[in-house]
Coordinates of C-alpha atoms in Angstrom, one line a residue:
H16 CA -16.8 7.5 55.4
L17 CA -15.9 4.5 57.5
Y18 CA -19.4 3.2 58.1
G19 CA -21.6 5.2 55.7
G20 CA -20.9 8.2 53.5
F21 CA -17.6 10.1 53.9
P22 CA -16.2 12.6 56.4
A23 CA -16.6 16.2 55.7
G24 CA -14.3 17.4 53.0
V25 CA -13.4 13.9 51.8
S26 CA -14.9 13.0 48.4
S27 CA -15.9 9.5 47.3
A28 CA -13.5 9.8 44.4
V29 CA -10.4 9.6 46.6
H30 CA -11.8 6.4 48.2
C31 CA -12.4 4.9 44.8
K32 CA -8.9 5.9 43.7
A33 CA -7.5 4.1 46.8
G34 CA -9.5 1.0 46.1
L35 CA -12.0 1.9 48.8
G36 CA -15.1 2.8 46.9
A37 CA -18.2 2.7 48.9
S38 CA -19.7 0.2 46.6
S39 CA -16.8 -2.2 46.8
H40 CA -15.6 -2.0 50.4
P41 CA -17.7 -3.5 53.2
L42 CA -16.5 -1.0 55.9
L43 CA -17.0 2.0 53.6
A44 CA -20.4 1.0 52.2
P45 CA -23.2 3.5 52.7
R46 CA -26.2 2.5 54.9
P47 CA -28.4 0.1 53.0
V48 CA -31.1 1.5 50.7
Q49 CA -34.2 -0.4 49.8
P50 CA -34.2 -1.4 46.2
S51 CA -36.6 0.5 43.9
T52 CA -39.6 -1.4 42.5
T53 CA -39.4 0.6 39.3
V54 CA -37.0 0.0 36.5
P55 CA -34.8 3.1 35.9
S56 CA -34.2 4.2 32.4
Q57 CA -31.1 2.9 30.8
P58 CA -28.7 4.6 28.4
R59 CA -28.6 3.2 24.9
L60 CA -26.2 0.3 24.7
F61 CA -24.0 -0.4 21.7
H62 CA -24.1 -3.9 20.3
K63 CA -20.9 -5.0 22.1
D64 CA -22.0 -3.5 25.3
L65 CA -25.3 -5.3 25.1
K66 CA -23.7 -8.6 24.4
R67 CA -21.3 -8.1 27.3
S68 CA -24.2 -7.2 29.6
V69 CA -26.2 -10.3 28.6
M70 CA -23.1 -12.5 29.1
A71 CA -22.5 -11.0 32.5
H72 CA -26.0 -11.8 33.6
A73 CA -25.5 -15.4 32.5
V74 CA -22.4 -15.9 34.7
D75 CA -22.8 -17.8 38.0
Q76 CA -21.2 -15.4 40.5
T77 CA -21.5 -17.8 43.4
I78 CA -18.7 -17.5 46.0
N79 CA -17.4 -20.3 48.2
P80 CA -19.6 -20.0 51.3
A81 CA -16.6 -20.4 53.5
V82 CA -15.0 -17.3 51.9
A83 CA -18.3 -15.4 51.8
A84 CA -18.6 -15.8 55.6
L85 CA -15.2 -14.3 56.2
K86 CA -15.0 -10.8 57.9
P87 CA -12.9 -8.1 56.2
S88 CA -10.1 -6.7 58.3
K89 CA -11.0 -3.5 59.9
T90 CA -7.4 -2.8 60.7
M91 CA -6.5 -2.7 57.0
A92 CA -9.7 -0.8 56.1
L93 CA -9.0 2.0 58.7
T94 CA -5.3 2.2 57.6
D95 CA -6.4 2.6 54.0
L96 CA -9.0 5.1 54.9
A97 CA -6.5 7.3 56.9
L98 CA -4.2 7.2 53.9
S99 CA -6.9 8.2 51.5
M100 CA -8.0 11.1 53.7
K101 CA -4.4 12.3 53.8
E102 CA -4.3 12.2 50.0
Q103 CA -7.4 14.5 50.0
G104 CA -5.6 17.0 52.3
V105 CA -7.2 16.1 55.6
D106 CA -4.8 16.3 58.6
V107 CA -5.6 12.8 59.9
I108 CA -3.3 10.8 62.1
G109 CA -3.5 7.0 61.4
L110 CA -2.9 4.9 64.5
A111 CA -4.4 1.7 63.1
A112 CA -1.5 0.1 61.3
G113 CA 0.4 -2.8 62.8
E114 CA 3.8 -2.1 61.4
P115 CA 6.9 -0.3 62.7
D116 CA 7.5 3.2 61.4
F117 CA 11.2 2.7 61.3
D118 CA 13.3 2.0 58.2
T119 CA 14.7 -1.5 57.8
P120 CA 18.3 -1.5 59.3
S121 CA 20.9 -0.6 56.8
E122 CA 22.8 -3.9 57.1
I123 CA 19.7 -5.7 56.1
V124 CA 19.0 -3.4 53.2
A125 CA 22.6 -3.8 52.0
A126 CA 22.2 -7.6 52.0
G127 CA 19.0 -7.3 49.9
V128 CA 20.9 -5.1 47.4
E129 CA 23.7 -7.6 47.3
A130 CA 21.3 -10.4 46.5
L131 CA 20.0 -8.4 43.5
Q132 CA 23.4 -7.5 42.3
T133 CA 24.9 -11.0 42.6
G134 CA 22.1 -12.9 40.9
L135 CA 20.4 -14.4 43.9
T136 CA 17.1 -13.9 42.2
R137 CA 16.0 -17.5 41.4
Y138 CA 13.6 -19.8 43.0
T139 CA 14.8 -21.2 46.3
P140 CA 13.9 -24.6 47.8
N141 CA 10.3 -24.7 48.9
A142 CA 11.1 -24.7 52.6
G143 CA 13.7 -22.0 52.3
T144 CA 17.4 -21.9 51.7
S145 CA 19.4 -24.4 53.8
V146 CA 21.7 -21.6 55.1
L147 CA 18.7 -19.5 56.3
R148 CA 17.0 -22.5 58.0
K149 CA 20.2 -23.4 59.8
A150 CA 20.6 -19.7 60.9
I151 CA 17.0 -19.8 62.2
C152 CA 17.8 -23.0 64.2
S153 CA 20.8 -21.2 65.7
K154 CA 18.7 -18.2 66.6
L155 CA 16.0 -20.3 68.2
K156 CA 18.6 -22.1 70.3
V157 CA 20.5 -19.0 71.5
D158 CA 17.5 -16.7 72.0
N159 CA 14.7 -19.1 72.9
G160 CA 16.3 -22.3 74.2
L161 CA 14.6 -24.3 71.5
E162 CA 16.4 -27.0 69.5
Y163 CA 15.3 -27.8 65.9
A164 CA 16.9 -29.4 62.9
A165 CA 16.8 -27.6 59.6
D166 CA 14.1 -29.8 58.2
E167 CA 11.9 -28.8 61.2
V168 CA 11.8 -25.2 60.0
L169 CA 9.7 -23.9 57.1
V170 CA 10.3 -20.4 55.8
S171 CA 7.2 -18.7 54.3
N172 CA 6.0 -15.4 52.9
G173 CA 5.3 -13.8 56.3
A174 CA 4.3 -15.2 59.7
K175 CA 0.6 -14.9 58.6
Q176 CA 1.2 -17.6 56.0
S177 CA 3.0 -19.7 58.6
I178 CA 0.0 -19.5 60.9
W179 CA -2.5 -20.3 58.2
Q180 CA -0.5 -23.3 57.0
A181 CA -0.1 -24.6 60.6
L182 CA -3.9 -24.4 61.1
L183 CA -4.7 -26.1 57.8
A184 CA -2.1 -28.8 58.4
T185 CA -3.4 -29.7 61.9
C186 CA -7.1 -29.0 62.0
S187 CA -9.9 -31.1 60.5
A188 CA -13.5 -30.2 59.9
G189 CA -15.3 -29.9 63.2
D190 CA -12.2 -29.4 65.3
E191 CA -12.1 -26.6 67.8
V192 CA -9.4 -23.9 68.0
I193 CA -9.1 -22.1 71.4
I194 CA -8.4 -18.4 71.1
P195 CA -8.0 -16.1 74.1
A196 CA -9.7 -12.7 73.5
P197 CA -8.7 -10.0 72.8
Y198 CA -7.1 -11.7 69.7
W199 CA -5.4 -10.8 66.5
V200 CA -8.1 -10.3 63.9
S201 CA -7.1 -13.2 61.6
Y202 CA -7.0 -16.0 64.1
P203 CA -10.8 -16.8 64.1
E204 CA -11.1 -16.3 60.4
M205 CA -8.2 -18.6 59.6
A206 CA -9.7 -21.3 61.9
T207 CA -13.0 -21.0 60.1
M208 CA -11.2 -21.3 56.7
A209 CA -9.5 -24.4 57.9
G210 CA -12.9 -25.9 58.7
A211 CA -12.5 -25.6 62.4
K212 CA -14.6 -23.8 65.0
P213 CA -13.1 -20.9 66.9
V214 CA -13.7 -21.1 70.6
I215 CA -13.2 -17.7 72.1
V216 CA -12.1 -17.3 75.8
P217 CA -12.7 -13.7 77.0
T218 CA -10.2 -12.0 79.3
T219 CA -10.4 -8.6 81.0
P220 CA -8.1 -5.7 81.8
Q221 CA -8.3 -6.7 85.4
E222 CA -6.7 -10.0 84.4
G223 CA -4.1 -8.2 82.4
F224 CA -5.8 -9.7 79.3
L225 CA -4.1 -13.0 80.2
M226 CA -6.0 -16.3 80.1
S227 CA -5.9 -18.3 83.3
A228 CA -5.4 -22.1 83.5
E229 CA -8.9 -22.4 84.9
K230 CA -10.4 -20.6 81.8
L231 CA -8.4 -22.8 79.5
R232 CA -9.6 -26.0 81.3
A233 CA -13.2 -24.9 81.0
A234 CA -12.9 -24.3 77.3
I235 CA -11.5 -27.7 76.4
T236 CA -13.7 -30.4 74.8
P237 CA -13.0 -33.7 73.1
R238 CA -13.0 -31.7 69.8
S239 CA -10.2 -29.3 71.0
R240 CA -7.3 -29.5 68.6
L241 CA -5.3 -26.2 68.8
L242 CA -4.7 -23.5 71.4
I243 CA -3.3 -20.2 70.0
L244 CA -1.2 -18.1 72.2
C245 CA 0.3 -14.8 71.2
T246 CA 2.9 -13.4 73.5
P247 CA 3.7 -10.5 73.5
S248 CA 0.2 -9.9 72.3
N249 CA -1.4 -8.1 69.5
P250 CA -3.6 -6.3 70.3
T251 CA -3.1 -6.0 74.1
G252 CA 0.6 -5.8 74.6
S253 CA 0.3 -8.4 77.3
V254 CA 3.2 -10.7 78.0
Y255 CA 2.6 -14.2 79.6
P256 CA 4.9 -14.7 82.6
R257 CA 6.6 -18.1 82.8
E258 CA 4.6 -19.1 85.8
L259 CA 1.3 -18.7 83.9
L260 CA 2.7 -20.5 80.9
E261 CA 3.7 -23.4 83.1
A262 CA 0.1 -23.5 84.5
L263 CA -1.3 -23.6 81.0
A264 CA 1.1 -26.3 80.0
E265 CA -0.2 -28.4 82.9
V266 CA -3.7 -28.2 81.5
V267 CA -2.5 -28.9 77.9
R268 CA -0.6 -32.0 79.1
D269 CA -3.8 -33.7 80.2
H270 CA -5.2 -33.6 76.7
P271 CA -3.2 -35.6 74.2
R272 CA -5.1 -34.2 71.1
L273 CA -4.4 -30.6 72.0
L274 CA -1.6 -28.8 70.2
V275 CA -0.3 -25.2 70.8
L276 CA 0.5 -22.6 68.2
S277 CA 2.8 -20.1 69.8
D278 CA 2.8 -16.8 67.9
E279 CA 6.0 -15.1 69.0
I280 CA 6.4 -12.4 66.3
Y281 CA 6.7 -9.6 68.9
E282 CA 9.2 -11.5 71.1
Y283 CA 12.0 -8.8 70.9
I284 CA 9.6 -5.9 71.7
T285 CA 9.2 -6.3 75.5
Y286 CA 9.6 -3.8 78.3
A287 CA 11.4 -4.6 81.5
P288 CA 10.7 -6.3 83.8
A289 CA 8.6 -8.4 81.4
Q290 CA 10.4 -11.2 79.7
H291 CA 9.5 -13.4 76.8
H292 CA 9.3 -17.2 77.2
S293 CA 8.8 -19.7 74.4
F294 CA 6.0 -22.2 75.1
G295 CA 7.9 -25.0 73.5
T296 CA 10.6 -24.9 76.1
L297 CA 8.2 -26.0 78.9
P298 CA 8.4 -29.6 80.0
G299 CA 6.6 -31.9 77.6
M300 CA 5.6 -29.1 75.3
W301 CA 8.2 -29.3 72.5
E302 CA 6.4 -32.3 70.9
R303 CA 3.1 -30.4 70.7
T304 CA 4.1 -26.8 70.0
L305 CA 4.2 -25.1 66.7
T306 CA 6.3 -21.9 67.0
V307 CA 5.7 -19.1 64.6
N308 CA 8.0 -16.1 64.2
G309 CA 9.4 -13.8 61.5
F310 CA 11.2 -10.7 60.6
S311 CA 8.5 -8.1 60.1
K312 CA 8.0 -6.5 63.5
A313 CA 11.4 -6.7 65.2
Y314 CA 13.5 -5.8 62.2
A315 CA 11.0 -3.4 60.5
M316 CA 10.8 -5.7 57.5
T317 CA 7.0 -5.8 56.9
G318 CA 7.3 -5.3 53.2
W319 CA 9.9 -8.0 52.8
R320 CA 7.3 -10.7 53.7
L321 CA 9.2 -13.3 55.5
G322 CA 8.2 -15.6 58.5
Y323 CA 8.8 -19.1 59.6
L324 CA 7.3 -22.1 61.4
A325 CA 9.3 -24.4 63.6
G326 CA 7.9 -27.6 65.1
P327 CA 7.9 -31.4 65.1
R328 CA 9.0 -32.7 61.7
H329 CA 5.7 -34.3 60.7
F330 CA 3.7 -31.2 61.2
V331 CA 6.2 -28.9 59.5
K332 CA 6.4 -31.4 56.5
A333 CA 2.6 -31.2 56.2
A334 CA 2.7 -27.4 56.2
S335 CA 5.5 -27.5 53.6
T336 CA 3.4 -29.6 51.3
I337 CA 0.6 -27.0 51.5
Q338 CA 3.2 -24.3 50.6
S339 CA 4.5 -26.3 47.7
Q340 CA 1.1 -26.3 46.1
S341 CA 0.3 -22.6 46.8
T342 CA 3.1 -20.0 46.9
S343 CA 6.2 -22.2 46.9
G344 CA 9.4 -20.8 48.4
A345 CA 9.7 -17.2 49.8
S346 CA 11.6 -14.5 48.0
S347 CA 15.2 -15.3 47.5
I348 CA 16.1 -11.6 48.1
A349 CA 14.2 -11.4 51.4
Q350 CA 15.8 -14.7 52.6
H351 CA 19.3 -13.3 51.9
A352 CA 18.5 -10.1 53.8
A353 CA 17.1 -12.2 56.7
L354 CA 20.5 -13.7 57.1
A355 CA 21.9 -10.2 57.7
A356 CA 19.1 -9.6 60.2
L357 CA 20.0 -12.7 62.2
N358 CA 23.7 -11.6 62.2
L359 CA 22.9 -8.4 64.0
G360 CA 23.3 -10.2 67.2
P361 CA 21.2 -11.7 70.0
R362 CA 17.7 -10.2 70.2
G363 CA 18.4 -8.2 67.1
G364 CA 21.5 -6.4 68.3
P365 CA 21.8 -2.6 68.7
P366 CA 19.4 -1.6 65.8
V367 CA 16.5 -3.5 67.4
A368 CA 17.4 -2.3 70.9
A369 CA 17.1 1.3 69.7
M370 CA 13.7 0.6 68.2
V371 CA 12.5 -1.0 71.4
E372 CA 13.7 2.0 73.5
A373 CA 11.8 4.3 71.2
F374 CA 8.6 2.2 71.5
K375 CA 8.9 2.2 75.3
E376 CA 9.1 6.0 75.4
R377 CA 6.0 6.3 73.2
K378 CA 4.1 3.7 75.2
D379 CA 4.9 5.5 78.5
M380 CA 3.6 8.8 77.0
I381 CA 0.3 7.2 75.7
V382 CA -0.4 5.4 79.0
A383 CA 0.2 8.7 80.9
K384 CA -2.2 10.6 78.6
L385 CA -4.9 7.9 78.8
R386 CA -4.8 7.9 82.6
T387 CA -5.8 11.5 82.6
I388 CA -9.1 10.7 80.9
P389 CA -11.9 9.8 83.4
G390 CA -13.6 6.5 82.5
V391 CA -10.7 4.8 80.8
N392 CA -9.8 1.4 82.2
L393 CA -6.2 0.4 81.2
A394 CA -4.0 -2.7 81.5
E395 CA -0.5 -1.3 80.8
P396 CA 1.2 -3.0 77.9
E397 CA 4.4 -5.0 78.5
G398 CA 5.3 -5.6 74.9
A399 CA 4.5 -5.1 71.2
F400 CA 3.5 -1.6 70.1
Y401 CA -0.2 -1.4 70.9
V402 CA -2.4 -0.1 73.7
L403 CA -5.9 -1.5 74.2
P404 CA -7.8 0.8 76.6
E405 CA -11.2 -0.3 77.8
M406 CA -13.6 2.5 76.9
G407 CA -17.0 1.0 77.8
A408 CA -18.0 4.2 79.7
F409 CA -17.8 6.2 76.4
F410 CA -20.5 4.4 74.5
G411 CA -23.9 2.8 75.1
P412 CA -27.1 4.3 76.5
G413 CA -26.7 7.9 77.3
A414 CA -23.2 8.3 75.7
E415 CA -23.1 11.3 73.5
A416 CA -20.6 13.5 71.8
V417 CA -21.8 17.1 72.1
G418 CA -22.8 18.5 68.7
W419 CA -22.1 15.1 67.1
G420 CA -24.7 12.8 68.4
P421 CA -25.2 9.5 70.4
V422 CA -22.4 7.0 70.5
P423 CA -23.9 3.5 70.8
D424 CA -20.9 1.3 70.3
S425 CA -17.1 1.2 69.6
D426 CA -17.6 1.5 65.9
A427 CA -19.5 4.8 66.4
F428 CA -16.9 5.9 68.9
C429 CA -14.0 5.4 66.4
R430 CA -16.1 7.2 63.8
Y431 CA -16.4 10.2 66.1
L432 CA -12.6 10.2 66.7
I433 CA -11.7 10.1 63.0
E434 CA -14.3 12.8 62.2
K435 CA -13.8 15.2 65.0
A436 CA -10.3 14.5 66.3
N437 CA -8.9 13.4 62.9
V438 CA -7.3 10.3 64.6
A439 CA -7.9 6.8 63.2
V440 CA -7.9 3.9 65.8
V441 CA -9.5 0.5 65.5
P442 CA -12.7 -0.6 67.2
G443 CA -12.2 -3.4 69.7
E444 CA -15.0 -5.5 68.1
A445 CA -12.4 -6.5 65.5
F446 CA -10.3 -8.1 68.3
G447 CA -13.2 -9.7 70.2
A448 CA -13.2 -6.9 72.7
D449 CA -16.3 -4.8 72.0
T450 CA -15.7 -2.2 74.8
C451 CA -12.1 -1.5 73.8
I452 CA -10.2 0.4 71.1
R453 CA -6.7 -0.4 69.8
I454 CA -4.1 2.4 69.5
S455 CA -0.9 1.6 67.6
Y456 CA 2.1 3.6 68.7
A457 CA 4.1 2.9 65.5
A458 CA 4.5 6.6 64.8
S459 CA 6.9 9.3 65.9
L460 CA 6.7 10.6 69.5
D461 CA 5.7 14.1 68.2
T462 CA 2.9 12.6 66.0
L463 CA 1.6 10.5 68.9
T464 CA 1.6 13.4 71.3
T465 CA -0.5 15.4 68.9
A466 CA -2.9 12.5 68.4
M467 CA -3.3 11.9 72.1
D468 CA -3.9 15.6 72.8
R469 CA -6.6 15.5 70.2
I470 CA -8.2 12.5 71.7
V471 CA -8.0 14.0 75.2
A472 CA -9.7 17.2 74.0
A473 CA -12.4 15.2 72.1
L474 CA -13.3 13.3 75.3
A475 CA -13.2 16.3 77.7
P476 CA -16.2 16.6 80.0
G477 CA -17.5 19.6 78.1
A478 CA -17.3 17.8 74.7
Y479 CA -18.5 14.3 75.7
R480 CA -21.1 12.7 78.0
L481 CA -20.3 9.3 79.3
R482 CA -22.7 6.3 79.3
T483 CA -25.6 6.5 81.8
G484 CA -24.3 5.1 85.1
A485 CA -20.6 5.2 84.1

């Protein structure tokens, strides 16, 4: 079970098989039980077993406090749980994953095969192959209006590594990282690992989940070092318009210490009339912007693990040094395949355009279904492939699922949906938005339609009572 025990018909064995045993996974752990004061009888130990037991008790099992304080990813936990339930034969639909359901375009796959067959299987330079970094520079100039030299680009094992290294390279102990909420689950944890303090700036559906210049100004202190912007946004699907980005840049300009990390991994997945704008193109922002992008989302290349950081040379060099002492260069095969991706054309060419068209059709269906449910507050997404409906009316005092029980919070609400509707979504608490849930529409239209019909039925007035006063 997600928060204690397991759903009906799902054994603990399948969770252990999937690496999600209740004793080892924090989200699947049963409710705490007080330790017994009596010593249970122990089976007889052979000599080697006894020696091993004594040695284990003698080992200092202390974990780095910074690591012990990290929160596990609920997104990954729910995705794994849905998969394990499917293995057990439960008809569950998982809408927690943040990866496209499409196959990698054939041109990219062919380039990967070519790399394998022609011996491109050696280490590459730490920062990435010269030909790929030059191709990325060309892409940034054509698609984004950003100009970089090849040594101002660092290719890494996914955009997540690029973000982590940018934080580690720029933040010192006690610095503050400003993060608009709702946010991607890893931003605060990465800031904490870098020794910095996450400063969360809440936004609302009424604001389109967009941080205003006034809210940014109020969050800045002498310790502010980095502002993280994700547009299009995971988890909200919001896209910052150029006028708002310009207003934010005006605030940033008044604070010489403040840098901006612009996470643009979803840039190609936008829905008209929304348009993506790179923060580094704004007047005076190139020098203080670290642009992160990659190949996972737009090109359906999540398993290829390839992302990149572009920015001023001294910051990129520092991030490259970190990479040289950790993973070193990214996969040579993935880098060769990425060249084929960039050759598909501006904004990913026809293959990416077809994916975006399918995402839009799915988004429109989900939004229409959600708007039939009384009590749902929705800011319609303009990009990415997520919907983040505000569901505060469905949990809290008085909220109850008939025949299931009280629903005090978003965690319990998601537990109800996975148990009774067999649909896995992510509680908003993971994204700094306690009253929301995240629905990923990275699944076929038929699958999504079935999932939404289940959710609508589970929340029908006869099956569900809203929070008192909602």
